[in-house]
Amino acid sequence: MCLGIPGQITAITDADRHMAQVDVSGVKREVNVACVAGNRPLDELIGTWALIHVGFAMRAIDADEAAKPLEALRELGEAK
């Protein structure tokens, strides 16, 4: 089992390498989105929420699923 932090994909930074910018509670990170891209164009991922773990978007999630761990992190003072 891995621990992931919810992040929202905000931009594709390098399509050839499947890299995207992700907003994780106000912090911008660059992650690999190959695991969540499937066969669709990468631009379609913009706005998608995903679980982020060690530089990879591991699984696409919906906004409701993202809200729960983000709220827990806010309560702990670890997120905005």
GROMACS .gro file of N, CA, C and O in nm:
model
  320
    1MET      N    1   0.084  -0.117   0.000
    1MET     CA    2   0.000   0.000   0.000
    1MET      C    3   0.089   0.124   0.000
    1MET      O    4   0.189   0.130   0.070
    2CYS      N    5   0.051   0.223  -0.079
    2CYS     CA    6   0.127   0.347  -0.081
    2CYS      C    7   0.040   0.459  -0.025
    2CYS      O    8  -0.082   0.452  -0.028
    3LEU      N    9   0.105   0.560   0.027
    3LEU     CA   10   0.034   0.677   0.074
    3LEU      C   11   0.044   0.784  -0.033
    3LEU      O   12   0.153   0.815  -0.080
    4GLY      N   13  -0.067   0.837  -0.073
    4GLY     CA   14  -0.069   0.940  -0.175
    4GLY      C   15  -0.135   1.066  -0.123
    4GLY      O   16  -0.219   1.062  -0.034
    5ILE      N   17  -0.094   1.178  -0.179
    5ILE     CA   18  -0.151   1.307  -0.146
    5ILE      C   19  -0.231   1.354  -0.267
    5ILE      O   20  -0.181   1.349  -0.379
    6PRO      N   21  -0.353   1.401  -0.247
    6PRO     CA   22  -0.432   1.449  -0.360
    6PRO      C   23  -0.370   1.574  -0.422
    6PRO      O   24  -0.326   1.665  -0.351
    7GLY      N   25  -0.364   1.576  -0.552
    7GLY     CA   26  -0.316   1.693  -0.625
    7GLY      C   27  -0.397   1.709  -0.752
    7GLY      O   28  -0.450   1.612  -0.805
    8GLN      N   29  -0.407   1.833  -0.799
    8GLN     CA   30  -0.483   1.861  -0.920
    8GLN      C   31  -0.387   1.897  -1.032
    8GLN      O   32  -0.301   1.985  -1.016
    9ILE      N   33  -0.400   1.830  -1.144
    9ILE     CA   34  -0.314   1.855  -1.260
    9ILE      C   35  -0.352   1.990  -1.319
    9ILE      O   36  -0.467   2.013  -1.353
   10THR      N   37  -0.252   2.079  -1.330
   10THR     CA   38  -0.280   2.215  -1.376
   10THR      C   39  -0.220   2.245  -1.513
   10THR      O   40  -0.266   2.337  -1.580
   11ALA      N   41  -0.118   2.171  -1.555
   11ALA     CA   42  -0.055   2.196  -1.685
   11ALA      C   43   0.029   2.076  -1.726
   11ALA      O   44   0.079   2.003  -1.640
   12ILE      N   45   0.043   2.057  -1.855
   12ILE     CA   46   0.134   1.956  -1.908
   12ILE      C   47   0.265   2.028  -1.934
   12ILE      O   48   0.268   2.129  -2.006
   13THR      N   49   0.374   1.981  -1.874
   13THR     CA   50   0.503   2.049  -1.887
   13THR      C   51   0.594   1.984  -1.989
   13THR      O   52   0.679   2.051  -2.047
   14ASP      N   53   0.582   1.855  -2.011
   14ASP     CA   54   0.664   1.784  -2.109
   14ASP      C   55   0.586   1.660  -2.155
   14ASP      O   56   0.592   1.555  -2.091
   15ALA      N   57   0.514   1.675  -2.265
   15ALA     CA   58   0.428   1.566  -2.313
   15ALA      C   59   0.509   1.441  -2.349
   15ALA      O   60   0.462   1.329  -2.327
   16ASP      N   61   0.628   1.458  -2.405
   16ASP     CA   62   0.709   1.342  -2.445
   16ASP      C   63   0.746   1.256  -2.325
   16ASP      O   64   0.756   1.133  -2.338
   17ARG      N   65   0.767   1.317  -2.211
   17ARG     CA   66   0.805   1.244  -2.088
   17ARG      C   67   0.685   1.221  -1.996
   17ARG      O   68   0.702   1.172  -1.885
   18HIS      N   69   0.564   1.259  -2.040
   18HIS     CA   70   0.442   1.246  -1.958
   18HIS      C   71   0.453   1.322  -1.826
   18HIS      O   72   0.409   1.275  -1.721
   19MET      N   73   0.510   1.442  -1.831
   19MET     CA   74   0.527   1.523  -1.711
   19MET      C   75   0.424   1.635  -1.707
   19MET      O   76   0.391   1.694  -1.809
   20ALA      N   77   0.375   1.661  -1.586
   20ALA     CA   78   0.273   1.764  -1.567
   20ALA      C   79   0.300   1.839  -1.437
   20ALA      O   80   0.362   1.786  -1.344
   21GLN      N   81   0.249   1.961  -1.432
   21GLN     CA   82   0.252   2.038  -1.309
   21GLN      C   83   0.126   2.005  -1.231
   21GLN      O   84   0.016   2.000  -1.288
   22VAL      N   85   0.143   1.981  -1.102
   22VAL     CA   86   0.032   1.946  -1.015
   22VAL      C   87   0.031   2.040  -0.896
   22VAL      O   88   0.137   2.073  -0.842
   23ASP      N   89  -0.086   2.084  -0.858
   23ASP     CA   90  -0.102   2.168  -0.739
   23ASP      C   91  -0.141   2.076  -0.624
   23ASP      O   92  -0.248   2.015  -0.624
   24VAL      N   93  -0.051   2.066  -0.527
   24VAL     CA   94  -0.075   1.985  -0.408
   24VAL      C   95  -0.088   2.081  -0.290
   24VAL      O   96   0.012   2.130  -0.238
   25SER      N   97  -0.210   2.116  -0.259
   25SER     CA   98  -0.239   2.206  -0.147
   25SER      C   99  -0.161   2.336  -0.157
   25SER      O  100  -0.100   2.381  -0.061
   26GLY      N  101  -0.161   2.395  -0.276
   26GLY     CA  102  -0.095   2.523  -0.297
   26GLY      C  103   0.051   2.514  -0.337
   26GLY      O  104   0.112   2.614  -0.374
   27VAL      N  105   0.109   2.397  -0.331
   27VAL     CA  106   0.249   2.376  -0.370
   27VAL      C  107   0.251   2.315  -0.509
   27VAL      O  108   0.185   2.214  -0.534
   28LYS      N  109   0.326   2.377  -0.600
   28LYS     CA  110   0.337   2.325  -0.737
   28LYS      C  111   0.449   2.221  -0.742
   28LYS      O  112   0.559   2.244  -0.692
   29ARG      N  113   0.417   2.109  -0.801
   29ARG     CA  114   0.515   2.000  -0.818
   29ARG      C  115   0.507   1.949  -0.960
   29ARG      O  116   0.401   1.955  -1.023
   30GLU      N  117   0.617   1.894  -1.007
   30GLU     CA  118   0.616   1.830  -1.138
   30GLU      C  119   0.614   1.679  -1.115
   30GLU      O  120   0.695   1.627  -1.038
   31VAL      N  121   0.518   1.613  -1.178
   31VAL     CA  122   0.503   1.469  -1.160
   31VAL      C  123   0.483   1.400  -1.294
   31VAL      O  124   0.443   1.462  -1.392
   32ASN      N  125   0.507   1.271  -1.295
   32ASN     CA  126   0.483   1.189  -1.412
   32ASN      C  127   0.338   1.142  -1.409
   32ASN      O  128   0.291   1.091  -1.307
   33VAL      N  129   0.266   1.161  -1.520
   33VAL     CA  130   0.124   1.126  -1.526
   33VAL      C  131   0.095   1.004  -1.614
   33VAL      O  132  -0.020   0.978  -1.648
   34ALA      N  133   0.196   0.928  -1.648
   34ALA     CA  134   0.177   0.813  -1.737
   34ALA      C  135   0.077   0.713  -1.681
   34ALA      O  136  -0.002   0.654  -1.756
   35CYS      N  137   0.074   0.694  -1.550
   35CYS     CA  138  -0.016   0.596  -1.488
   35CYS      C  139  -0.163   0.635  -1.501
   35CYS      O  140  -0.250   0.548  -1.500
   36VAL      N  141  -0.193   0.763  -1.510
   36VAL     CA  142  -0.333   0.807  -1.518
   36VAL      C  143  -0.374   0.849  -1.659
   36VAL      O  144  -0.492   0.870  -1.685
   37ALA      N  145  -0.278   0.860  -1.751
   37ALA     CA  146  -0.307   0.911  -1.885
   37ALA      C  147  -0.385   0.810  -1.970
   37ALA      O  148  -0.476   0.849  -2.043
   38GLY      N  149  -0.351   0.685  -1.960
   38GLY     CA  150  -0.414   0.587  -2.048
   38GLY      C  151  -0.384   0.622  -2.193
   38GLY      O  152  -0.273   0.663  -2.225
   39ASN      N  153  -0.482   0.609  -2.279
   39ASN     CA  154  -0.464   0.639  -2.421
   39ASN      C  155  -0.517   0.776  -2.462
   39ASN      O  156  -0.515   0.810  -2.579
   40ARG      N  157  -0.566   0.853  -2.366
   40ARG     CA  158  -0.623   0.983  -2.401
   40ARG      C  159  -0.515   1.090  -2.413
   40ARG      O  160  -0.405   1.076  -2.357
   41PRO      N  161  -0.543   1.197  -2.485
   41PRO     CA  162  -0.446   1.308  -2.496
   41PRO      C  163  -0.417   1.367  -2.358
   41PRO      O  164  -0.507   1.381  -2.274
   42LEU      N  165  -0.292   1.401  -2.334
   42LEU     CA  166  -0.253   1.452  -2.202
   42LEU      C  167  -0.326   1.580  -2.165
   42LEU      O  168  -0.354   1.603  -2.047
   43ASP      N  169  -0.357   1.664  -2.262
   43ASP     CA  170  -0.428   1.789  -2.231
   43ASP      C  171  -0.562   1.764  -2.162
   43ASP      O  172  -0.611   1.849  -2.089
   44GLU      N  173  -0.621   1.648  -2.185
   44GLU     CA  174  -0.748   1.615  -2.121
   44GLU      C  175  -0.733   1.591  -1.971
   44GLU      O  176  -0.832   1.588  -1.898
   45LEU      N  177  -0.610   1.576  -1.923
   45LEU     CA  178  -0.586   1.553  -1.780
   45LEU      C  179  -0.591   1.682  -1.699
   45LEU      O  180  -0.606   1.677  -1.577
   46ILE      N  181  -0.580   1.797  -1.764
   46ILE     CA  182  -0.578   1.923  -1.691
   46ILE      C  183  -0.710   1.939  -1.616
   46ILE      O  184  -0.817   1.923  -1.672
   47GLY      N  185  -0.698   1.964  -1.487
   47GLY     CA  186  -0.814   1.974  -1.399
   47GLY      C  187  -0.844   1.846  -1.325
   47GLY      O  188  -0.921   1.845  -1.229
   48THR      N  189  -0.783   1.736  -1.365
   48THR     CA  190  -0.805   1.606  -1.302
   48THR      C  191  -0.735   1.601  -1.166
   48THR      O  192  -0.623   1.649  -1.151
   49TRP      N  193  -0.801   1.542  -1.069
   49TRP     CA  194  -0.740   1.514  -0.939
   49TRP      C  195  -0.676   1.376  -0.945
   49TRP      O  196  -0.728   1.285  -1.009
   50ALA      N  197  -0.562   1.362  -0.876
   50ALA     CA  198  -0.494   1.233  -0.872
   50ALA      C  199  -0.425   1.216  -0.738
   50ALA      O  200  -0.395   1.314  -0.670
   51LEU      N  201  -0.400   1.092  -0.702
   51LEU     CA  202  -0.318   1.065  -0.584
   51LEU      C  203  -0.172   1.069  -0.627
   51LEU      O  204  -0.132   0.998  -0.721
   52ILE      N  205  -0.093   1.153  -0.560
   52ILE     CA  206   0.047   1.174  -0.595
   52ILE      C  207   0.134   1.103  -0.493
   52ILE      O  208   0.116   1.118  -0.372
   53HIS      N  209   0.231   1.027  -0.543
   53HIS     CA  210   0.324   0.954  -0.456
   53HIS      C  211   0.461   0.952  -0.522
   53HIS      O  212   0.472   0.907  -0.637
   54VAL      N  213   0.560   1.001  -0.453
   54VAL     CA  214   0.700   1.007  -0.496
   54VAL      C  215   0.717   1.047  -0.644
   54VAL      O  216   0.789   0.981  -0.718
   55GLY      N  217   0.653   1.154  -0.683
   55GLY     CA  218   0.672   1.206  -0.819
   55GLY      C  219   0.586   1.145  -0.927
   55GLY      O  220   0.606   1.172  -1.045
   56PHE      N  221   0.489   1.064  -0.889
   56PHE     CA  222   0.401   1.000  -0.986
   56PHE      C  223   0.254   1.023  -0.949
   56PHE      O  224   0.219   1.014  -0.831
   57ALA      N  225   0.173   1.049  -1.048
   57ALA     CA  226   0.028   1.048  -1.030
   57ALA      C  227  -0.013   0.901  -1.044
   57ALA      O  228  -0.006   0.844  -1.151
   58MET      N  229  -0.050   0.841  -0.932
   58MET     CA  230  -0.073   0.696  -0.929
   58MET      C  231  -0.213   0.654  -0.973
   58MET      O  232  -0.231   0.549  -1.032
   59ARG      N  233  -0.314   0.738  -0.940
   59ARG     CA  234  -0.452   0.701  -0.969
   59ARG      C  235  -0.536   0.826  -0.975
   59ARG      O  236  -0.525   0.914  -0.890
   60ALA      N  237  -0.621   0.836  -1.076
   60ALA     CA  238  -0.714   0.948  -1.086
   60ALA      C  239  -0.823   0.931  -0.981
   60ALA      O  240  -0.867   0.819  -0.954
   61ILE      N  241  -0.863   1.043  -0.919
   61ILE     CA  242  -0.969   1.042  -0.820
   61ILE      C  243  -1.064   1.158  -0.850
   61ILE      O  244  -1.030   1.249  -0.925
   62ASP      N  245  -1.182   1.155  -0.789
   62ASP     CA  246  -1.273   1.267  -0.810
   62ASP      C  247  -1.251   1.371  -0.699
   62ASP      O  248  -1.181   1.347  -0.601
   63ALA      N  249  -1.312   1.487  -0.715
   63ALA     CA  250  -1.292   1.598  -0.622
   63ALA      C  251  -1.338   1.563  -0.481
   63ALA      O  252  -1.275   1.604  -0.383
   64ASP      N  253  -1.447   1.486  -0.468
   64ASP     CA  254  -1.495   1.446  -0.336
   64ASP      C  255  -1.393   1.357  -0.265
   64ASP      O  256  -1.370   1.371  -0.145
   65GLU      N  257  -1.334   1.265  -0.339
   65GLU     CA  258  -1.233   1.176  -0.281
   65GLU      C  259  -1.108   1.255  -0.243
   65GLU      O  260  -1.042   1.223  -0.145
   66ALA      N  261  -1.075   1.358  -0.318
   66ALA     CA  262  -0.959   1.442  -0.288
   66ALA      C  263  -0.982   1.527  -0.163
   66ALA      O  264  -0.890   1.553  -0.086
   67ALA      N  265  -1.106   1.569  -0.141
   67ALA     CA  266  -1.136   1.661  -0.031
   67ALA      C  267  -1.112   1.600   0.106
   67ALA      O  268  -1.068   1.670   0.198
   68LYS      N  269  -1.138   1.474   0.122
   68LYS     CA  270  -1.127   1.411   0.255
   68LYS      C  271  -0.985   1.413   0.310
   68LYS      O  272  -0.962   1.462   0.420
   69PRO      N  273  -0.885   1.364   0.238
   69PRO     CA  274  -0.749   1.369   0.293
   69PRO      C  275  -0.695   1.512   0.301
   69PRO      O  276  -0.617   1.544   0.390
   70LEU      N  277  -0.737   1.600   0.209
   70LEU     CA  278  -0.692   1.739   0.216
   70LEU      C  279  -0.743   1.806   0.343
   70LEU      O  280  -0.671   1.882   0.408
   71GLU      N  281  -0.866   1.777   0.381
   71GLU     CA  282  -0.921   1.832   0.505
   71GLU      C  283  -0.845   1.779   0.625
   71GLU      O  284  -0.814   1.854   0.719
   72ALA      N  285  -0.812   1.652   0.625
   72ALA     CA  286  -0.733   1.594   0.735
   72ALA      C  287  -0.596   1.661   0.744
   72ALA      O  288  -0.548   1.691   0.854
   73LEU      N  289  -0.534   1.686   0.630
   73LEU     CA  290  -0.404   1.753   0.630
   73LEU      C  291  -0.416   1.896   0.681
   73LEU      O  292  -0.328   1.944   0.754
   74ARG      N  293  -0.524   1.966   0.645
   74ARG     CA  294  -0.547   2.102   0.696
   74ARG      C  295  -0.559   2.101   0.848
   74ARG      O  296  -0.505   2.186   0.917
   75GLU      N  297  -0.633   2.005   0.899
   75GLU     CA  298  -0.652   1.994   1.044
   75GLU      C  299  -0.520   1.970   1.117
   75GLU      O  300  -0.502   2.014   1.230
   76LEU      N  301  -0.429   1.900   1.050
   76LEU     CA  302  -0.298   1.874   1.109
   76LEU      C  303  -0.200   1.991   1.087
   76LEU      O  304  -0.087   1.987   1.133
   77GLY      N  305  -0.245   2.090   1.012
   77GLY     CA  306  -0.158   2.205   0.984
   77GLY      C  307  -0.057   2.178   0.874
   77GLY      O  308   0.041   2.250   0.858
   78GLU      N  309  -0.081   2.076   0.793
   78GLU     CA  310   0.013   2.037   0.689
   78GLU      C  311  -0.030   2.083   0.550
   78GLU      O  312   0.040   2.059   0.453
   79ALA      N  313  -0.146   2.147   0.540
   79ALA     CA  314  -0.196   2.191   0.410
   79ALA      C  315  -0.271   2.322   0.428
   79ALA      O  316  -0.315   2.355   0.538
   80LYS      N  317  -0.286   2.394   0.316
   80LYS     CA  318  -0.360   2.520   0.317
   80LYS      C  319  -0.507   2.495   0.300
   80LYS      O  320  -0.551   2.404   0.241
   0.00000   0.00000   0.00000
